[in-house]
Short mmCIF file of C-alpha atoms in Angstrom, two decimals:
data_model
loop_
_atom_site.label_atom_id
_atom_site.label_comp_id
_atom_site.label_asym_id
_atom_site.label_seq_id
_atom_site.Cartn_x
_atom_site.Cartn_y
_atom_site.Cartn_z
CA UNK A 27 -0.44 15.25 9.31
CA UNK A 28 -0.82 18.84 8.15
CA UNK A 29 -2.63 19.65 4.93
CA UNK A 30 -2.84 23.03 3.26
CA UNK A 31 -1.71 25.22 0.43
CA UNK A 32 1.20 27.66 0.30
CA UNK A 33 1.37 30.26 -2.46
CA UNK A 34 3.92 32.88 -3.46
CA UNK A 35 3.02 36.49 -4.27
CA UNK A 36 2.15 35.47 -7.85
CA UNK A 37 -0.28 32.77 -6.59
CA UNK A 38 2.00 29.94 -7.71
CA UNK A 39 2.31 26.95 -5.39
CA UNK A 40 5.38 27.26 -3.17
CA UNK A 41 5.17 23.88 -1.41
CA UNK A 42 7.90 21.59 -2.69
CA UNK A 43 5.60 18.55 -2.30
CA UNK A 44 2.82 20.13 -4.36
CA UNK A 45 4.35 22.24 -7.13
CA UNK A 46 1.21 22.12 -9.26
CA UNK A 47 -0.85 23.47 -6.36
CA UNK A 48 -3.91 21.43 -7.29
CA UNK A 49 -3.54 18.42 -4.99
CA UNK A 50 -4.49 18.09 -1.35
CA UNK A 51 -1.37 16.46 0.03
CA UNK A 52 0.46 16.23 3.33
CA UNK A 53 2.84 19.15 3.59
CA UNK A 54 4.16 18.39 7.08
CA UNK A 55 3.86 15.96 9.94
CA UNK A 56 3.49 16.73 13.61
CA UNK A 57 5.56 14.17 15.48
CA UNK A 58 4.71 15.20 19.06
CA UNK A 59 1.38 14.31 20.68
CA UNK A 60 -1.28 17.02 20.39
CA UNK A 61 -3.79 17.35 23.23
CA UNK A 62 -7.51 17.48 22.36
CA UNK A 63 -9.06 20.90 21.78
CA UNK A 64 -7.34 24.02 20.53
CA UNK A 65 -3.56 23.75 20.68
CA UNK A 66 -0.54 25.51 19.30
CA UNK A 67 1.73 23.19 17.34
CA UNK A 68 4.99 23.59 15.47
CA UNK A 69 5.87 21.93 12.20
CA UNK A 70 8.22 22.52 9.32
CA UNK A 71 7.29 22.88 5.67
CA UNK A 72 9.66 22.92 2.72
CA UNK A 73 9.06 25.55 0.06
CA UNK A 74 10.93 26.56 -3.07
CA UNK A 75 13.62 29.21 -2.72
CA UNK A 76 12.30 31.07 -5.76
CA UNK A 77 8.91 31.45 -4.05
CA UNK A 78 10.49 32.81 -0.87
CA UNK A 79 12.65 35.22 -2.87
CA UNK A 80 9.54 36.80 -4.43
CA UNK A 81 8.17 37.99 -1.08
CA UNK A 82 5.77 36.93 1.68
CA UNK A 83 4.05 33.58 1.30
CA UNK A 84 0.29 33.02 1.64
CA UNK A 85 -1.06 30.09 3.65
CA UNK A 86 -4.55 28.77 2.88
CA UNK A 87 -6.75 25.92 4.02
CA UNK A 88 -4.47 24.54 6.71
CA UNK A 89 -5.83 21.61 8.67
CA UNK A 90 -4.26 18.94 10.85
CA UNK A 91 -5.63 15.42 10.88
CA UNK A 92 -4.46 12.42 12.87
CA UNK A 93 -2.36 9.96 11.01
CA UNK A 94 -4.08 6.59 11.14
CA UNK A 95 -0.88 4.60 10.70
CA UNK A 96 1.61 4.06 13.47
CA UNK A 97 4.60 6.37 13.02
CA UNK A 98 7.07 3.65 14.05
CA UNK A 99 5.76 1.42 11.27
CA UNK A 100 6.20 4.17 8.68
CA UNK A 101 9.83 4.75 9.63
CA UNK A 102 11.00 1.27 10.58
CA UNK A 103 14.48 0.24 9.36
CA UNK A 104 14.73 -1.51 6.00
CA UNK A 105 14.74 -5.30 6.15
CA UNK A 106 17.63 -7.29 4.73
CA UNK A 107 15.51 -8.19 1.69
CA UNK A 108 14.60 -4.54 1.05
CA UNK A 109 18.29 -3.66 1.09
CA UNK A 110 19.37 -6.63 -1.02
CA UNK A 111 16.50 -8.48 -2.71
CA UNK A 112 18.98 -10.97 -4.19
CA UNK A 113 20.16 -12.14 -0.75
CA UNK A 114 19.88 -15.88 -0.12
CA UNK A 115 16.82 -15.80 2.17
CA UNK A 116 14.88 -13.32 -0.01
CA UNK A 117 13.82 -15.55 -2.90
#
């Protein structure tokens, strides 16, 4: 997971997952394996259009940390009971 802060030219938070700018939260995930040591990685962040329209963005405090949960578990398909909790076998 990638943590960091993205600000617009007026020092307002531009990250769509952290509009207040005062929380350390995951702003992107790196899905491919990263070898140990110094590596170049690619990831995508989502920012507000209004922030981009103001001019260049500022990136601060970026850090990647391994995700301790298994990615397949995080994105597994919904179970029948999650889709329909009133189904016969879900009581």
